[in-house]
Amino acid sequence: TLLDVVVEHDLDLDGFGACEGTLACCTCHVILRKSHYEREDKLNPAGEEELDLLDMAPELNDYSRLGCQIK
Ligand code: FES
């Protein structure tokens, strides 16, 4: 997942992935580019639990995802 990449590369993103991918926080909220969605073979679709949690994300938009769910 994108969260795994952040952890594996020890990227300094304060608070990112607080729940370690258990779909309990929204701190891994990212806004992708439209082009990422146009390449469906490269982006797994958001699941129902992810979409429910995204509703609580600040600055939510049509290109929002949770980084811990992007494979
Ligand atoms: Fe908590 Fe993604 S790390 S929802």
Coordinates of N, CA and C and ligand atoms in Angstrom, one line a residue:
T1 N 0.8 -1.2 0.0 CA 0.0 0.0 0.0 C 0.9 1.3 0.0
L2 N 0.3 2.4 -0.2 CA 1.0 3.6 -0.2 C 1.5 3.9 1.3
L3 N 0.8 3.5 2.2 CA 1.2 3.5 3.6 C 2.5 2.7 3.8
D4 N 2.5 1.5 3.3 CA 3.7 0.7 3.3 C 5.0 1.4 2.8
V5 N 4.8 2.1 1.6 CA 5.9 2.8 1.0 C 6.4 3.9 1.9
V6 N 5.5 4.6 2.6 CA 5.9 5.7 3.5 C 6.7 5.1 4.7
V7 N 6.2 4.0 5.2 CA 6.9 3.4 6.3 C 8.2 2.8 5.9
E8 N 8.2 2.0 4.8 CA 9.5 1.4 4.3 C 10.6 2.4 4.0
H9 N 10.2 3.6 3.5 CA 11.2 4.6 3.2 C 11.4 5.6 4.3
D10 N 10.8 5.3 5.4 CA 10.9 6.2 6.6 C 10.7 7.7 6.3
L11 N 9.6 7.9 5.5 CA 9.3 9.3 5.1 C 8.7 10.0 6.3
D12 N 9.1 11.2 6.5 CA 8.7 12.1 7.6 C 7.4 12.8 7.3
L13 N 6.3 12.1 7.4 CA 5.0 12.7 7.2 C 4.3 12.6 8.6
D14 N 4.4 13.7 9.3 CA 3.9 13.7 10.7 C 2.5 13.2 10.8
G15 N 2.3 12.2 11.6 CA 1.0 11.6 11.9 C 0.3 10.7 10.8
F16 N 1.0 10.6 9.7 CA 0.5 9.8 8.6 C 0.4 8.4 9.0
G17 N -0.8 7.8 8.8 CA -1.0 6.4 9.1 C -1.1 6.0 10.5
A18 N -1.7 6.9 11.3 CA -1.7 6.7 12.8 C -2.3 5.3 13.2
C19 N -3.3 4.8 12.5 CA -3.9 3.5 12.9 C -3.3 2.4 12.2
E20 N -2.2 2.6 11.5 CA -1.4 1.5 10.8 C -2.3 0.7 9.8
G21 N -3.2 1.4 9.2 CA -3.9 0.8 8.1 C -5.2 0.0 8.5
T22 N -5.6 0.2 9.7 CA -6.8 -0.5 10.2 C -8.1 0.2 10.0
L23 N -8.1 1.2 9.1 CA -9.3 2.0 8.8 C -10.0 2.6 10.0
A24 N -9.2 3.3 10.8 CA -9.7 3.9 12.0 C -9.3 5.3 12.2
C25 N -8.6 6.0 11.2 CA -8.1 7.3 11.5 C -8.3 8.4 10.5
C26 N -8.1 8.1 9.2 CA -8.1 9.1 8.1 C -6.8 9.9 8.0
T27 N -5.8 9.7 8.8 CA -4.6 10.5 8.7 C -3.8 10.2 7.5
C28 N -4.2 9.1 6.8 CA -3.5 8.8 5.5 C -4.2 9.3 4.3
H29 N -5.1 10.3 4.5 CA -5.9 10.9 3.4 C -4.9 11.5 2.4
V30 N -5.1 11.1 1.2 CA -4.3 11.8 0.1 C -5.3 12.2 -1.0
I31 N -4.9 13.2 -1.8 CA -5.6 13.6 -2.9 C -4.8 13.3 -4.2
L32 N -5.3 12.4 -5.0 CA -4.6 12.0 -6.2 C -4.9 12.9 -7.3
R33 N -4.2 12.7 -8.4 CA -4.5 13.4 -9.6 C -5.6 12.7 -10.4
K34 N -6.3 13.4 -11.2 CA -7.4 12.8 -12.1 C -6.8 11.7 -12.9
S35 N -5.6 11.9 -13.4 CA -4.9 10.9 -14.3 C -4.7 9.5 -13.6
H36 N -4.6 9.5 -12.2 CA -4.5 8.3 -11.5 C -5.8 7.4 -11.7
Y37 N -6.9 8.1 -11.7 CA -8.2 7.4 -11.8 C -8.5 7.0 -13.2
E38 N -7.9 7.6 -14.2 CA -8.1 7.3 -15.6 C -7.3 6.0 -15.9
R39 N -6.3 5.7 -15.1 CA -5.5 4.5 -15.3 C -6.0 3.4 -14.3
E40 N -7.2 2.9 -14.6 CA -7.9 2.0 -13.6 C -7.0 0.7 -13.4
D41 N -6.2 0.3 -14.4 CA -5.4 -0.9 -14.2 C -4.3 -0.7 -13.1
K42 N -4.1 0.6 -12.8 CA -3.0 0.9 -11.8 C -3.5 1.2 -10.4
L43 N -4.8 1.4 -10.3 CA -5.4 1.9 -9.0 C -6.6 1.0 -8.6
N44 N -6.4 0.3 -7.5 CA -7.5 -0.5 -7.0 C -8.7 0.4 -6.6
P45 N -9.9 0.0 -6.8 CA -11.1 0.8 -6.4 C -11.2 0.9 -4.8
A46 N -11.8 2.0 -4.4 CA -12.0 2.1 -2.9 C -13.1 1.2 -2.5
G47 N -12.9 0.6 -1.3 CA -14.0 -0.3 -0.8 C -15.0 0.5 0.0
E48 N -16.0 -0.1 0.4 CA -17.1 0.6 1.2 C -16.6 1.2 2.5
E49 N -15.8 0.4 3.2 CA -15.3 0.9 4.5 C -14.4 2.1 4.3
E50 N -13.6 2.1 3.2 CA -12.7 3.3 2.9 C -13.6 4.5 2.6
L51 N -14.6 4.3 1.8 CA -15.5 5.4 1.4 C -16.2 6.0 2.6
D52 N -16.7 5.1 3.5 CA -17.3 5.6 4.7 C -16.4 6.5 5.6
L53 N -15.1 6.0 5.7 CA -14.2 6.8 6.5 C -13.8 8.0 5.8
L54 N -13.7 8.0 4.5 CA -13.3 9.2 3.8 C -14.3 10.3 4.0
D55 N -15.5 10.0 4.3 CA -16.5 11.1 4.5 C -16.1 12.0 5.7
M56 N -15.2 11.5 6.5 CA -14.8 12.3 7.7 C -13.4 13.0 7.4
A57 N -12.9 12.8 6.2 CA -11.6 13.4 5.9 C -11.7 14.9 5.6
P58 N -10.8 15.7 6.2 CA -10.8 17.1 5.8 C -10.4 17.3 4.4
E59 N -11.1 18.3 3.8 CA -10.8 18.7 2.4 C -11.0 17.6 1.4
L60 N -12.0 16.8 1.7 CA -12.4 15.7 0.8 C -12.7 16.2 -0.6
N61 N -12.3 15.5 -1.6 CA -12.7 15.8 -2.9 C -12.9 14.6 -3.7
D62 N -13.2 14.7 -5.0 CA -13.5 13.5 -5.8 C -12.3 12.6 -6.1
Y63 N -11.1 13.1 -5.7 CA -9.9 12.4 -6.0 C -9.2 11.9 -4.7
S64 N -10.0 12.0 -3.6 CA -9.5 11.6 -2.3 C -9.4 10.0 -2.2
R65 N -8.4 9.6 -1.5 CA -8.3 8.2 -1.1 C -7.6 8.1 0.2
L66 N -7.6 6.9 0.8 CA -6.8 6.6 2.0 C -5.6 5.9 1.6
G67 N -4.5 6.4 1.9 CA -3.2 5.9 1.5 C -3.0 4.4 1.9
C68 N -3.6 4.0 3.0 CA -3.4 2.7 3.5 C -4.2 1.7 2.7
Q69 N -5.1 2.2 1.8 CA -5.9 1.3 1.0 C -5.5 1.3 -0.5
I70 N -4.6 2.1 -0.8 CA -4.1 2.1 -2.2 C -3.1 1.1 -2.5
K71 N -3.4 0.2 -3.4 CA -2.4 -0.9 -3.7 C -1.8 -0.8 -5.0
Ligands
FES1 FE1 -5.6 5.0 9.4 FE2 -5.3 4.7 6.8 S1 -3.8 4.7 8.3 S2 -7.1 4.9 7.9

